[in-house]
PDB file of C-alpha atoms in Angstrom:
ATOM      1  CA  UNK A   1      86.742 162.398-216.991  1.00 47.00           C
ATOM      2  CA  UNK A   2      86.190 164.700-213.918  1.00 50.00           C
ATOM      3  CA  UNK A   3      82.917 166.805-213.582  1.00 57.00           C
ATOM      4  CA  UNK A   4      81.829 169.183-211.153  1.00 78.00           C
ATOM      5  CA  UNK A   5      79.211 167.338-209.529  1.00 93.00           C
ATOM      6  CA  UNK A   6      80.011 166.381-206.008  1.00 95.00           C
ATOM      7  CA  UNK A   7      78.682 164.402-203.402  1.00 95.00           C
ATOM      8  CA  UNK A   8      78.119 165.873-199.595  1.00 94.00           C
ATOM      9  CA  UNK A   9      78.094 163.446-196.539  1.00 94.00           C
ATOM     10  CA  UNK A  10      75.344 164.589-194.371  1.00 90.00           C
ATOM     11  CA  UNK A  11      75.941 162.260-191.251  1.00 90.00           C
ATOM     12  CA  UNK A  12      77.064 165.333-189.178  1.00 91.00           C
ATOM     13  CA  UNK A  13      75.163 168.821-189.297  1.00 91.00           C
ATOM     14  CA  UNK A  14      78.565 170.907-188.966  1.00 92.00           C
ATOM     15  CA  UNK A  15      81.672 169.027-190.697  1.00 93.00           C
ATOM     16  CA  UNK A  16      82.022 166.253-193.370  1.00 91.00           C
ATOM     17  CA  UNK A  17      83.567 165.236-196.418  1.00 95.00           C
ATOM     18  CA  UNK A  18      82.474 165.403-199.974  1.00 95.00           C
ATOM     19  CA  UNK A  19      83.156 163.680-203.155  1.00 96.00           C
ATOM     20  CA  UNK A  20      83.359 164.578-206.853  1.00 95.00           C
ATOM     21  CA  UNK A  21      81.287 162.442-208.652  1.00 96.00           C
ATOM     22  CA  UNK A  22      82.679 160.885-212.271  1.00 96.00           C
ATOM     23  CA  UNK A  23      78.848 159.255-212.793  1.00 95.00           C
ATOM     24  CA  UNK A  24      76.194 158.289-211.370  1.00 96.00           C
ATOM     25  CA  UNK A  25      74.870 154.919-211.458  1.00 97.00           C
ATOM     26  CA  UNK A  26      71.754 154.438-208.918  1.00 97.00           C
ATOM     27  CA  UNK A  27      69.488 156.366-206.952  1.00 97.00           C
ATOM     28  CA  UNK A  28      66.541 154.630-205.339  1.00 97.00           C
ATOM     29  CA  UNK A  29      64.308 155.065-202.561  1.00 98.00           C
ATOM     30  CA  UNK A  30      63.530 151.847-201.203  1.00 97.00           C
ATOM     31  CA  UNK A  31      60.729 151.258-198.173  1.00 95.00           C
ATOM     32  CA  UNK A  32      63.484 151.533-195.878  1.00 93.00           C
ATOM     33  CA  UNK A  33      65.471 154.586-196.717  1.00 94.00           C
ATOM     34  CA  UNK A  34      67.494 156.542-199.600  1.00 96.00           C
ATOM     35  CA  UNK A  35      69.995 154.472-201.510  1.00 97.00           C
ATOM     36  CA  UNK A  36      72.788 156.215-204.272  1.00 97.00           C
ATOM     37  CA  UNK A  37      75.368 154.520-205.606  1.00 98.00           C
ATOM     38  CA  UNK A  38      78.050 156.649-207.082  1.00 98.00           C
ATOM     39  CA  UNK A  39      81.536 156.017-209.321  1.00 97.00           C
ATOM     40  CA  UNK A  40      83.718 158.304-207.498  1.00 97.00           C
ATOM     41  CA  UNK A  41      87.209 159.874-208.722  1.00 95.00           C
ATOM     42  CA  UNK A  42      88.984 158.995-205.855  1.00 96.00           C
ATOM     43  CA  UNK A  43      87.572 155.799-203.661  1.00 97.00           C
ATOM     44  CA  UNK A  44      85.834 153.356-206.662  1.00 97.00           C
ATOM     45  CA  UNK A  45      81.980 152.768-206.139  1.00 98.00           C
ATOM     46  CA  UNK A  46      80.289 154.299-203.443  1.00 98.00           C
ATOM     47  CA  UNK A  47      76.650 153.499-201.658  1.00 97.00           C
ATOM     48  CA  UNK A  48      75.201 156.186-199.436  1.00 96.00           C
ATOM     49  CA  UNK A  49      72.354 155.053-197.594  1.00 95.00           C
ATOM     50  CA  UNK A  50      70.560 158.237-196.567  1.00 93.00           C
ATOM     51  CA  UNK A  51      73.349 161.031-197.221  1.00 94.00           C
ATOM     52  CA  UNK A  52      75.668 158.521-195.251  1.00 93.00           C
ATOM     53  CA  UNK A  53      78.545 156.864-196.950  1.00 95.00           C
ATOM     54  CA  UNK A  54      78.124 152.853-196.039  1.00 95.00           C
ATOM     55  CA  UNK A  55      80.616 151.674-197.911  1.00 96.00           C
ATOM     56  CA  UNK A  56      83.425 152.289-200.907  1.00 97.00           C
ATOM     57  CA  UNK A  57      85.789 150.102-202.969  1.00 98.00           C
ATOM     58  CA  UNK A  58      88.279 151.768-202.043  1.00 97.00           C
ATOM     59  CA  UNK A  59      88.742 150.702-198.396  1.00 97.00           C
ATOM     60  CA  UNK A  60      85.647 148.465-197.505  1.00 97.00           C
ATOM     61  CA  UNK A  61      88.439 145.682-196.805  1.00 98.00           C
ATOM     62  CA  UNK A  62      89.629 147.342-193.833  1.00 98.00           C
ATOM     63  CA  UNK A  63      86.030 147.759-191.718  1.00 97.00           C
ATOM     64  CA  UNK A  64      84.942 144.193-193.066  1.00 97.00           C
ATOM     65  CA  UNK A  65      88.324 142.455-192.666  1.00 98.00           C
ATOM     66  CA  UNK A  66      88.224 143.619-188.846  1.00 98.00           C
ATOM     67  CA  UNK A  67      84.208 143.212-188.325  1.00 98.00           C
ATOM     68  CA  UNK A  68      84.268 139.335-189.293  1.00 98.00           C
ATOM     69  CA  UNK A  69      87.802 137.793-188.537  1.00 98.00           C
ATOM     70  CA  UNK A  70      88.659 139.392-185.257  1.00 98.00           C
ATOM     71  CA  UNK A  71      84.989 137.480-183.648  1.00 98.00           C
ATOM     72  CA  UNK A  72      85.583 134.437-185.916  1.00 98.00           C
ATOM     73  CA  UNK A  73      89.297 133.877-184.790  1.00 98.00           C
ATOM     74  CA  UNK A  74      88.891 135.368-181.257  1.00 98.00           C
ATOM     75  CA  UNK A  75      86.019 132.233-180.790  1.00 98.00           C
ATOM     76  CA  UNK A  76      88.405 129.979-182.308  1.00 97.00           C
ATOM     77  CA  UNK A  77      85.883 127.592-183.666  1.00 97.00           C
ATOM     78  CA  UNK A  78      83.043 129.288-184.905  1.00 98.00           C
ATOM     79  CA  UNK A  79      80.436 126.710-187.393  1.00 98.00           C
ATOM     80  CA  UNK A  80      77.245 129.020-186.977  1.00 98.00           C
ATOM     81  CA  UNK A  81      77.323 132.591-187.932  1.00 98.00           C
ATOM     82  CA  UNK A  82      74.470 135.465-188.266  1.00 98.00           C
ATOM     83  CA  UNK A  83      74.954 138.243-190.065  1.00 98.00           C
ATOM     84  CA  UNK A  84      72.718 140.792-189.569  1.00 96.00           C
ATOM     85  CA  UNK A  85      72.324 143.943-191.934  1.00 95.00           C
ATOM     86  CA  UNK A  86      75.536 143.920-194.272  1.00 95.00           C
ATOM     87  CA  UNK A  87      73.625 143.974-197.351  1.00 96.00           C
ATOM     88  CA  UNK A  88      76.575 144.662-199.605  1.00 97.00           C
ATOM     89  CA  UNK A  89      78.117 141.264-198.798  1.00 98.00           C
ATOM     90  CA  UNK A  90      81.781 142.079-197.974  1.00 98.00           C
ATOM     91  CA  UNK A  91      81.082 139.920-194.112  1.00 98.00           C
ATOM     92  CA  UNK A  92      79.185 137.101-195.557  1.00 98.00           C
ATOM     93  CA  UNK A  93      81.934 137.143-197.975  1.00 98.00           C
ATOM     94  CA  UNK A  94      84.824 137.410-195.403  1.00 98.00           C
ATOM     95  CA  UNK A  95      82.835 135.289-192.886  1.00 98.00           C
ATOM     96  CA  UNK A  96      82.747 132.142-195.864  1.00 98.00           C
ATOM     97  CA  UNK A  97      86.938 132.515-196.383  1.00 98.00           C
ATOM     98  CA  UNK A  98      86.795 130.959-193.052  1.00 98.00           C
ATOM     99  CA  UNK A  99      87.010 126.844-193.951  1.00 97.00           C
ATOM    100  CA  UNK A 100      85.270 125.769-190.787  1.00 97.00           C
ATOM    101  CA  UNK A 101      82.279 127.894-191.145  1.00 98.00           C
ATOM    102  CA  UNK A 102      79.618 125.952-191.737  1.00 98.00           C
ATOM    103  CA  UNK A 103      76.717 128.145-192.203  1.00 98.00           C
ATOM    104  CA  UNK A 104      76.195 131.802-192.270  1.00 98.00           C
ATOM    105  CA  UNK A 105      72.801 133.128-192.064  1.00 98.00           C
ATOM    106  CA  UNK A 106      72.831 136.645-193.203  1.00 98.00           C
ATOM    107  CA  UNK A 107      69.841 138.769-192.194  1.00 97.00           C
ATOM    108  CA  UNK A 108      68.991 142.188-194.153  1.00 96.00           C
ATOM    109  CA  UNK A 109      65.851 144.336-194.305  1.00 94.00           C
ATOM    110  CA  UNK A 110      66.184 146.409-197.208  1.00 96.00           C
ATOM    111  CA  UNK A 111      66.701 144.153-200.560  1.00 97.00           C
ATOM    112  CA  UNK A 112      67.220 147.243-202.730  1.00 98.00           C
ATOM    113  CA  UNK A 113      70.811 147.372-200.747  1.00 98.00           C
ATOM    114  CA  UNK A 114      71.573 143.833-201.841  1.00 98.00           C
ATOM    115  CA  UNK A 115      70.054 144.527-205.252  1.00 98.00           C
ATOM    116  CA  UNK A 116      71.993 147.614-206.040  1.00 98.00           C
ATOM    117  CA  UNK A 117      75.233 145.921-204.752  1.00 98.00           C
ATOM    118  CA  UNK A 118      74.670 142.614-206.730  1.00 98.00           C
ATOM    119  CA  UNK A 119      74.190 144.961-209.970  1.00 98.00           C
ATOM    120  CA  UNK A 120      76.599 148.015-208.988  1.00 98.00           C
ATOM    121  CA  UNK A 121      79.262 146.578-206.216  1.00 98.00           C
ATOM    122  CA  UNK A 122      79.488 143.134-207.212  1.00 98.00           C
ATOM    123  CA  UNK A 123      83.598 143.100-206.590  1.00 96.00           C
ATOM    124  CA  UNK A 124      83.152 143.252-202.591  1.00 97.00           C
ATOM    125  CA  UNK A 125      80.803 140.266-202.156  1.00 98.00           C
ATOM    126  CA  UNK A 126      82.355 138.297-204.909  1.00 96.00           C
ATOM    127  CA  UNK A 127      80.998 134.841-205.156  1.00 96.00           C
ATOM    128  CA  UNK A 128      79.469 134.482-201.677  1.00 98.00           C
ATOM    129  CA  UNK A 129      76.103 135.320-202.830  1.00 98.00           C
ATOM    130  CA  UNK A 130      76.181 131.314-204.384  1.00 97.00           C
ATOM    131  CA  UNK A 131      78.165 129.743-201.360  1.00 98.00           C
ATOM    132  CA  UNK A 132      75.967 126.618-200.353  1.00 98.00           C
ATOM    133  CA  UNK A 133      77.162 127.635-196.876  1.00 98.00           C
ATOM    134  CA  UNK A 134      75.339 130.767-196.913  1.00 98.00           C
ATOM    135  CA  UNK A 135      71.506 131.417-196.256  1.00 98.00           C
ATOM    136  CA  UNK A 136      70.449 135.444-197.482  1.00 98.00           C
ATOM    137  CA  UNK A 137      67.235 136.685-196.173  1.00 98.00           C
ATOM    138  CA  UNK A 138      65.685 139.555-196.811  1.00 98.00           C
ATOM    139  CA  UNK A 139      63.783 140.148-193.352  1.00 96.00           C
ATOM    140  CA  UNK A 140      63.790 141.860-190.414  1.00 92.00           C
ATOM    141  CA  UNK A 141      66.706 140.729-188.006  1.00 92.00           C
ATOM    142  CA  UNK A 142      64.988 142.205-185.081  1.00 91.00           C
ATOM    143  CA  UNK A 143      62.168 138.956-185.514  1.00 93.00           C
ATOM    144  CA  UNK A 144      64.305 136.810-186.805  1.00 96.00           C
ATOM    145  CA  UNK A 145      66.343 136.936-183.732  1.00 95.00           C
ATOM    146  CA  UNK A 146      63.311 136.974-181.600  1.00 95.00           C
ATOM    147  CA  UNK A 147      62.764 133.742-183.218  1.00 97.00           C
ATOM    148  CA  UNK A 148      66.086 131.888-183.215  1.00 97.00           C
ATOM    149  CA  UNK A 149      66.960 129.074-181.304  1.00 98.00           C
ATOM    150  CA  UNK A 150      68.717 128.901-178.371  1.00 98.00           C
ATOM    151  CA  UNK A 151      72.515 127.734-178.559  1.00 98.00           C
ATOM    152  CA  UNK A 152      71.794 128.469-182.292  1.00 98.00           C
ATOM    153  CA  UNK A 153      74.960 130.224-183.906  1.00 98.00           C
ATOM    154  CA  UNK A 154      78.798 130.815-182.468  1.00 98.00           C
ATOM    155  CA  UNK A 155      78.801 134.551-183.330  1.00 98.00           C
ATOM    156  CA  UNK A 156      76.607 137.159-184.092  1.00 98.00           C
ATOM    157  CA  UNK A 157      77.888 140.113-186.598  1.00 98.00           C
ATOM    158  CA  UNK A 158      75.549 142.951-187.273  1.00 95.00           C
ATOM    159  CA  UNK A 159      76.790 145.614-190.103  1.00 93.00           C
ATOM    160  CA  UNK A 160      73.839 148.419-189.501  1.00 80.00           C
ATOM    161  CA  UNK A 161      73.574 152.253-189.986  1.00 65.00           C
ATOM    162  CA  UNK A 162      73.944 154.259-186.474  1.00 58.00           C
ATOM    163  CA  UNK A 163      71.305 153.969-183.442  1.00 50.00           C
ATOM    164  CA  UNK A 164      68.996 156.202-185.963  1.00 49.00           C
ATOM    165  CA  UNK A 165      66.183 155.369-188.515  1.00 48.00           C
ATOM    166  CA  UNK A 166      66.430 151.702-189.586  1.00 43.00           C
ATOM    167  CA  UNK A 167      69.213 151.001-187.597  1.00 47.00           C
ATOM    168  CA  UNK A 168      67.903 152.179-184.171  1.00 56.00           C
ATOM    169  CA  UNK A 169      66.165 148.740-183.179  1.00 54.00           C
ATOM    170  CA  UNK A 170      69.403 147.030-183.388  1.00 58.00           C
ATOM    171  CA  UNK A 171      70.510 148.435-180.479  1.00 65.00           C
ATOM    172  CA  UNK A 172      67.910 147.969-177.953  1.00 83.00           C
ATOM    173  CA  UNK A 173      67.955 145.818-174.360  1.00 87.00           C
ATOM    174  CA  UNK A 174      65.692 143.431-175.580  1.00 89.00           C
ATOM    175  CA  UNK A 175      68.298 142.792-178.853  1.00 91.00           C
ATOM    176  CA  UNK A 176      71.174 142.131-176.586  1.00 94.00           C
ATOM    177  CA  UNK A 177      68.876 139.533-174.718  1.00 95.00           C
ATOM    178  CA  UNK A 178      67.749 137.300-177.639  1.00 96.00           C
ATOM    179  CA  UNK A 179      71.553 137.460-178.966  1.00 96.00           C
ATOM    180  CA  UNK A 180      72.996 136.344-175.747  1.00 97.00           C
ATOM    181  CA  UNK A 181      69.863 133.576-175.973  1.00 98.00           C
ATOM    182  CA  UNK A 182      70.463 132.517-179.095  1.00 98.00           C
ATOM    183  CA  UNK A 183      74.586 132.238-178.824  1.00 98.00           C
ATOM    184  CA  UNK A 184      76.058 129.249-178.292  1.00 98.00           C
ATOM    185  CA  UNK A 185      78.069 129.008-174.380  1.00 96.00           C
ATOM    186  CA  UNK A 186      80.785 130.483-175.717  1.00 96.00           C
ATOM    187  CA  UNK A 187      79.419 133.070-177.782  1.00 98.00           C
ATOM    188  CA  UNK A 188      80.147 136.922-178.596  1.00 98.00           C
ATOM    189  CA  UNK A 189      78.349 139.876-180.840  1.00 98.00           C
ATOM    190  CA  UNK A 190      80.052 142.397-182.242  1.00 97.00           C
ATOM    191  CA  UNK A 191      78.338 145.611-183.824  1.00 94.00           C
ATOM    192  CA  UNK A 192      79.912 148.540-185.214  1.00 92.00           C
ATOM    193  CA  UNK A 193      79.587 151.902-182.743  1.00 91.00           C
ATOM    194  CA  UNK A 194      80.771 155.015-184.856  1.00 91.00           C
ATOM    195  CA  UNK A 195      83.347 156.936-184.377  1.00 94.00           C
ATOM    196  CA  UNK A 196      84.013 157.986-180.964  1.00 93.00           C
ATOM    197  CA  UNK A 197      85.486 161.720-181.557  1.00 93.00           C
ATOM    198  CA  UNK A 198      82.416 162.471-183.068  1.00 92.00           C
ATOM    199  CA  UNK A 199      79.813 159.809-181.523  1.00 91.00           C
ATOM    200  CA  UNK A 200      81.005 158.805-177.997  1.00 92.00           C
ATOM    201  CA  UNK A 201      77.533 158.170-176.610  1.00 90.00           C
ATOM    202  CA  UNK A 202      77.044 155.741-179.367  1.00 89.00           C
ATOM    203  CA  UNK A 203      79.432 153.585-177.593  1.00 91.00           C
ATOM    204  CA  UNK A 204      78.416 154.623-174.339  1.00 92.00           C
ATOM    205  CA  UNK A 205      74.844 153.789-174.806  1.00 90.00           C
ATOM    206  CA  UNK A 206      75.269 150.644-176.675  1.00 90.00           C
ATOM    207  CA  UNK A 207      77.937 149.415-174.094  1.00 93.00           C
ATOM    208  CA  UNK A 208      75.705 149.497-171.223  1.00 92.00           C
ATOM    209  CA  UNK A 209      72.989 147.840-173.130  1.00 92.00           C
ATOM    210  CA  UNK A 210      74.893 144.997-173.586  1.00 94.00           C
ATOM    211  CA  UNK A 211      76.206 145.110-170.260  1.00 95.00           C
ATOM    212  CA  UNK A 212      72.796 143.726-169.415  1.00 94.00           C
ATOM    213  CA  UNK A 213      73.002 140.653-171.501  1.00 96.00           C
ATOM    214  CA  UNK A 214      76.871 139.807-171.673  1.00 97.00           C
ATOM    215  CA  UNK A 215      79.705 139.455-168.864  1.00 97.00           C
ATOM    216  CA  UNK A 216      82.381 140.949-170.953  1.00 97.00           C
ATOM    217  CA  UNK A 217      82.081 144.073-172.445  1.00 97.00           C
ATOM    218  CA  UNK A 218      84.980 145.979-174.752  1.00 97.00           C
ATOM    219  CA  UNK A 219      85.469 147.305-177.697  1.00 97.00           C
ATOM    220  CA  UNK A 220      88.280 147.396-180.256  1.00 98.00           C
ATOM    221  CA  UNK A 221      89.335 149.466-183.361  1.00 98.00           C
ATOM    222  CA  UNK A 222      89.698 149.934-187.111  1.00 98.00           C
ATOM    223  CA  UNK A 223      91.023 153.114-188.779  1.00 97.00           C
ATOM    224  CA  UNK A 224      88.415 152.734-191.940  1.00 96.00           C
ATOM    225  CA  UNK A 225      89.705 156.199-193.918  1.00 94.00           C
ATOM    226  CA  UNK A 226      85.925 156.867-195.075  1.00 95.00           C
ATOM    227  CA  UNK A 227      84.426 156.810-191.542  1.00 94.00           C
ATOM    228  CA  UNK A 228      86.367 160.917-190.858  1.00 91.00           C
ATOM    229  CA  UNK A 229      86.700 161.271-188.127  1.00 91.00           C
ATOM    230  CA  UNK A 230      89.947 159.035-186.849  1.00 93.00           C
ATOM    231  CA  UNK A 231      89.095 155.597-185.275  1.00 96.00           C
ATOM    232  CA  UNK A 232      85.633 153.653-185.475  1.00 96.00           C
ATOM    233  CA  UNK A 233      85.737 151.615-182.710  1.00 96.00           C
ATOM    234  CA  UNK A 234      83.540 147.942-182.950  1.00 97.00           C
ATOM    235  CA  UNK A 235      81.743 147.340-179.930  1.00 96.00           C
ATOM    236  CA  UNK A 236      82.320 143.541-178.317  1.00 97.00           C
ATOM    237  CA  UNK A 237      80.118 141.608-175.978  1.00 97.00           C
ATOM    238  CA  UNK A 238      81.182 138.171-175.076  1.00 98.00           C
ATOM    239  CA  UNK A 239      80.341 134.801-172.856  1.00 98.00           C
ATOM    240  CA  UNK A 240      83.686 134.477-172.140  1.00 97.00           C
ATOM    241  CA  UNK A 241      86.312 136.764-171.705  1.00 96.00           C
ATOM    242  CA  UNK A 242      89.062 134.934-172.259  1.00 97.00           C
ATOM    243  CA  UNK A 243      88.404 135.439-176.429  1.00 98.00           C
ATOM    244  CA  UNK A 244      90.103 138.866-176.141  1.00 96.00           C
ATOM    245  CA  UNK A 245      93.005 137.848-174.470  1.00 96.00           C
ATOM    246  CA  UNK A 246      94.239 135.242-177.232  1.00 98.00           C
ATOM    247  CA  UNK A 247      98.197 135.770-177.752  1.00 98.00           C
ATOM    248  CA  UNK A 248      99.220 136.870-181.195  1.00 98.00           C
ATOM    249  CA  UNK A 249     100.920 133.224-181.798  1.00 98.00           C
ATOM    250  CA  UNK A 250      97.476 130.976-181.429  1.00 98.00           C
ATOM    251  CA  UNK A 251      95.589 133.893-183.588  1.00 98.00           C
ATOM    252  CA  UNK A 252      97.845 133.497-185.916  1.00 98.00           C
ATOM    253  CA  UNK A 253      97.777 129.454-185.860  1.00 98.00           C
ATOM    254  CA  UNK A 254      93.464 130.001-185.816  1.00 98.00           C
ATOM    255  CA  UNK A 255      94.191 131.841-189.043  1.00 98.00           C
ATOM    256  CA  UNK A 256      96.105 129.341-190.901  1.00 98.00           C
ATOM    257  CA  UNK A 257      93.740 126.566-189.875  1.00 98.00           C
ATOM    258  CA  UNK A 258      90.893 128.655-191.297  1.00 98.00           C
ATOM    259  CA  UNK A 259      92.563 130.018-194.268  1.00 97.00           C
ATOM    260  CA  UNK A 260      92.708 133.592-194.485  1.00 97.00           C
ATOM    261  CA  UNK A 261      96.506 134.091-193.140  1.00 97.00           C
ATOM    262  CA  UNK A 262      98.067 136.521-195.875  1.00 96.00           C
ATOM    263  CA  UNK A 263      95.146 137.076-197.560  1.00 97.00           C
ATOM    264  CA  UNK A 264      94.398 140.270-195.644  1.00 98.00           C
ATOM    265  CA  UNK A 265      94.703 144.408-196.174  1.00 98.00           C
ATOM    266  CA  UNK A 266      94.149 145.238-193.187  1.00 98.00           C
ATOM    267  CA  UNK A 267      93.985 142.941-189.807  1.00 98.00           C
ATOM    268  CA  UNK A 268      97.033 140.702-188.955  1.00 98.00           C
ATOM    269  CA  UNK A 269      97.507 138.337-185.909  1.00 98.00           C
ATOM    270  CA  UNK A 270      98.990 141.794-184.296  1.00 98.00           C
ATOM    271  CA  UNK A 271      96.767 144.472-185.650  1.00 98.00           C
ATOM    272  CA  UNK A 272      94.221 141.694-184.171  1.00 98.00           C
ATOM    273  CA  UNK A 273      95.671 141.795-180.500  1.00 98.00           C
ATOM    274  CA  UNK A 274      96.525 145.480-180.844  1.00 98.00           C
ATOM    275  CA  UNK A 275      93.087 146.656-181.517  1.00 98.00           C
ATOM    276  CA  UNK A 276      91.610 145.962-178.013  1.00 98.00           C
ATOM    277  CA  UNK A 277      94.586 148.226-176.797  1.00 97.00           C
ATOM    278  CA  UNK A 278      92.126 151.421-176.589  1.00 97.00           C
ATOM    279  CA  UNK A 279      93.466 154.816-176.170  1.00 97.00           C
ATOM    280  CA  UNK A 280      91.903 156.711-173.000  1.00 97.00           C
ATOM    281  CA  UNK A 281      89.702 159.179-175.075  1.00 96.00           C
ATOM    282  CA  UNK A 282      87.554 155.758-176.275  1.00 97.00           C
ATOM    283  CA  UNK A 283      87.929 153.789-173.534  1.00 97.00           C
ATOM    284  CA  UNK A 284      86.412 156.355-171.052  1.00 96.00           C
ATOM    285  CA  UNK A 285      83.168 155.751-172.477  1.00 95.00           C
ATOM    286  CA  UNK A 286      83.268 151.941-171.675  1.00 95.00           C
ATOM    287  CA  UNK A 287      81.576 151.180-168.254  1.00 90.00           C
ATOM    288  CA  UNK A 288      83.955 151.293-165.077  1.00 80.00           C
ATOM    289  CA  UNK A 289      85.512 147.982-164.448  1.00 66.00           C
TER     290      UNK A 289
END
C-alpha cells in the first residue's frame, strides 16, 4: 500500500530528504524531545527524534557496525564499555557480539527512545536488551560520567543527536575531561560528528575540545546512505595513538578472536584501516599536526 503522506527531514533549513510514509506507528513527546516512529516504503522502520532521522532498518548496520567495532578492535582488548545515548540498541547490541566484552554500561536519557524501539524497532537491538553483560540506565550520561571511576571502562561510545538540544552537553570540555578520567591507560572515545559537507564546524569544534583531554585526535568515516549528505565522519580521541595504525592482518586476527569476522554489512578489516584515510575536504577541519 503506498499513500501520500510523507515525511520531511528538518535537520537543515534549505535541503533534505523526505519519505512517503506506508503507516504510522508512534508519535510521542517525551521530556526530552519529539519522538515518531514511522514504517516507511523504502528504508523499513524509521525514528525521528525531533524532525531528524536517527535511525532506519534499512541501513542502521552500517553507522553502528563502524561506531562500535572499529574502537573495540582498534583497543584490541576492550572488557569495559560505556555506551552513552544509543537508545535504540544497535551498539550495545554490536558492542555484546564482541566475546571478550565483559560489561557494557549503556547510558540514555530519554526512556521513551528505548521504549518505542523495544515495542517498534525491536530487530536492531535484538536480544541485547537481556545480555547479563549489559547494564541499561536510563540517566543522564553527563552525571554519570561525572561520577565514574577512574581507570573504569576500555572505551567510551556515545550515539547522541548533534551539538544541539539534548545532545549539546555531550560535547563540552569538561565531558572530554571526565572521559579521559574515567578510561582505562589505554583508552579512546569515539562520538559521531555529522556530516562534514554540511556540518564541518561540528568536527571542528568537537576536535579541539578533545584536543584538551586526549593526545591523539582523528577522525574516520562511514558512508551511512540516510545521513545525505555524503560521508559522516566519527570523531576519535585516544591515549595512545598507536590504535589507529593497526595493519589490516592483526584487525582482522582481533576480529576472529572476538567473533564478529563475516558477520558484518558494512566494516571489514580494510574498510576498518581505510576509514582513517580522510579525504582533504574533512581532514582540513582536524587541528594542524
Amino acid at each position: 500500500m503506498t499513500t501520500d503522506s510523507w515525511v520531511n527531514e528538518t535537520l537543515y533549513p534549505s535541503w533534505g530528504q523526505r519519505f512517503r510514509v506506508v503507516r504510522e506507528l508512534a508519535r510521542v513527546k517525551s521530556e526530552f524531545q519529539d519522538i515518531m516512529v514511522f514504517e516507511s516504503e523504502t528504508h523499513g522502520r524509521v525514528m525521528l527524534l525531533d524532525g531528524v532521522v536517527q535511525i532506519t532498518e534499512m541501513d542502521e548496520f552500517v553507522y553502528q557496525e563502524m561506531l562500535t567495532h572499529v574502537p573495540l578492535l582498534a583497543h584490541g582488548d576492550a572488557r569495559r564499555v560505556l555506551i552513552i545515548g544509543a537508545g535504540d540498541g544497535g551498539v550495545l547490541r554490536r558492542v555484546l557480539e564482541h566475546k571478550n566484552v565483559e560489561k557494557a554500561v549503556m547510558v540514555e536519557i530519554d526512556g521513551e527512545v528505548i521504549r518505542l524501539a523495544k515495542e517498534h524497532m525491536p530487530k536492531i537491538a535484538g536480544d541485547a536488551w537481556n545480555d547479563p553483560r549489559a547494564e541499561v540506565l536510563v540517566a543522564d550520561g553527563i552525571d554519570y560520567v561525572r561520577k565514574a571511576a577512574d581507570g573504569s571502562f576500555d572505551v567510551v561510545i556515545v550515539d547522541s543527536t548533534d551539538p544541539i538540544g539534548v545532545g549539546e552537553v555531550l560535547f563540552t570540555d569538561e565531558f572530554y575531561a571526565n572521559a579521559a578520567r574515567l578510561l582505562s591507560d589505554r583508552g579512546l572515545i569515539v562520538n559521531q560528528c555529522g556530516v562534514p559537507a554540511m556540518q564541518a564546524e561540528e568536527l571542528a569544534e568537537t576536535s579541539v575540545r578533545r584536543g584538551k583531554a586526549f593526545p591523539d585526535i582523528w577522525a574516520y568515516v562511514a558512508a551511512v546512505p540516510t545521513y545525505v549528505g555524503g560521508y559522516m565522519t566519527l570523531g576519535w580521541a585516544a591515549k595512545d595513538a598507536s590504535m589507529r595504525a593497526v595493519p589490516a592482518e592483526e584487525i582482522r586476527a582481533r576480529a576472529e578472536r572476538a567473533g564478529i569476522l563475516g558477520k558484518t554489512g558494512y566494516w571489514t578489516p580494510e574498510i576498518h584501516v581505510g576509514a582513517f584515510n580522510l579525504p582533504p575536504y574533512i581532514a582540513k577541519h582536524l587541528p594542524a599536526k
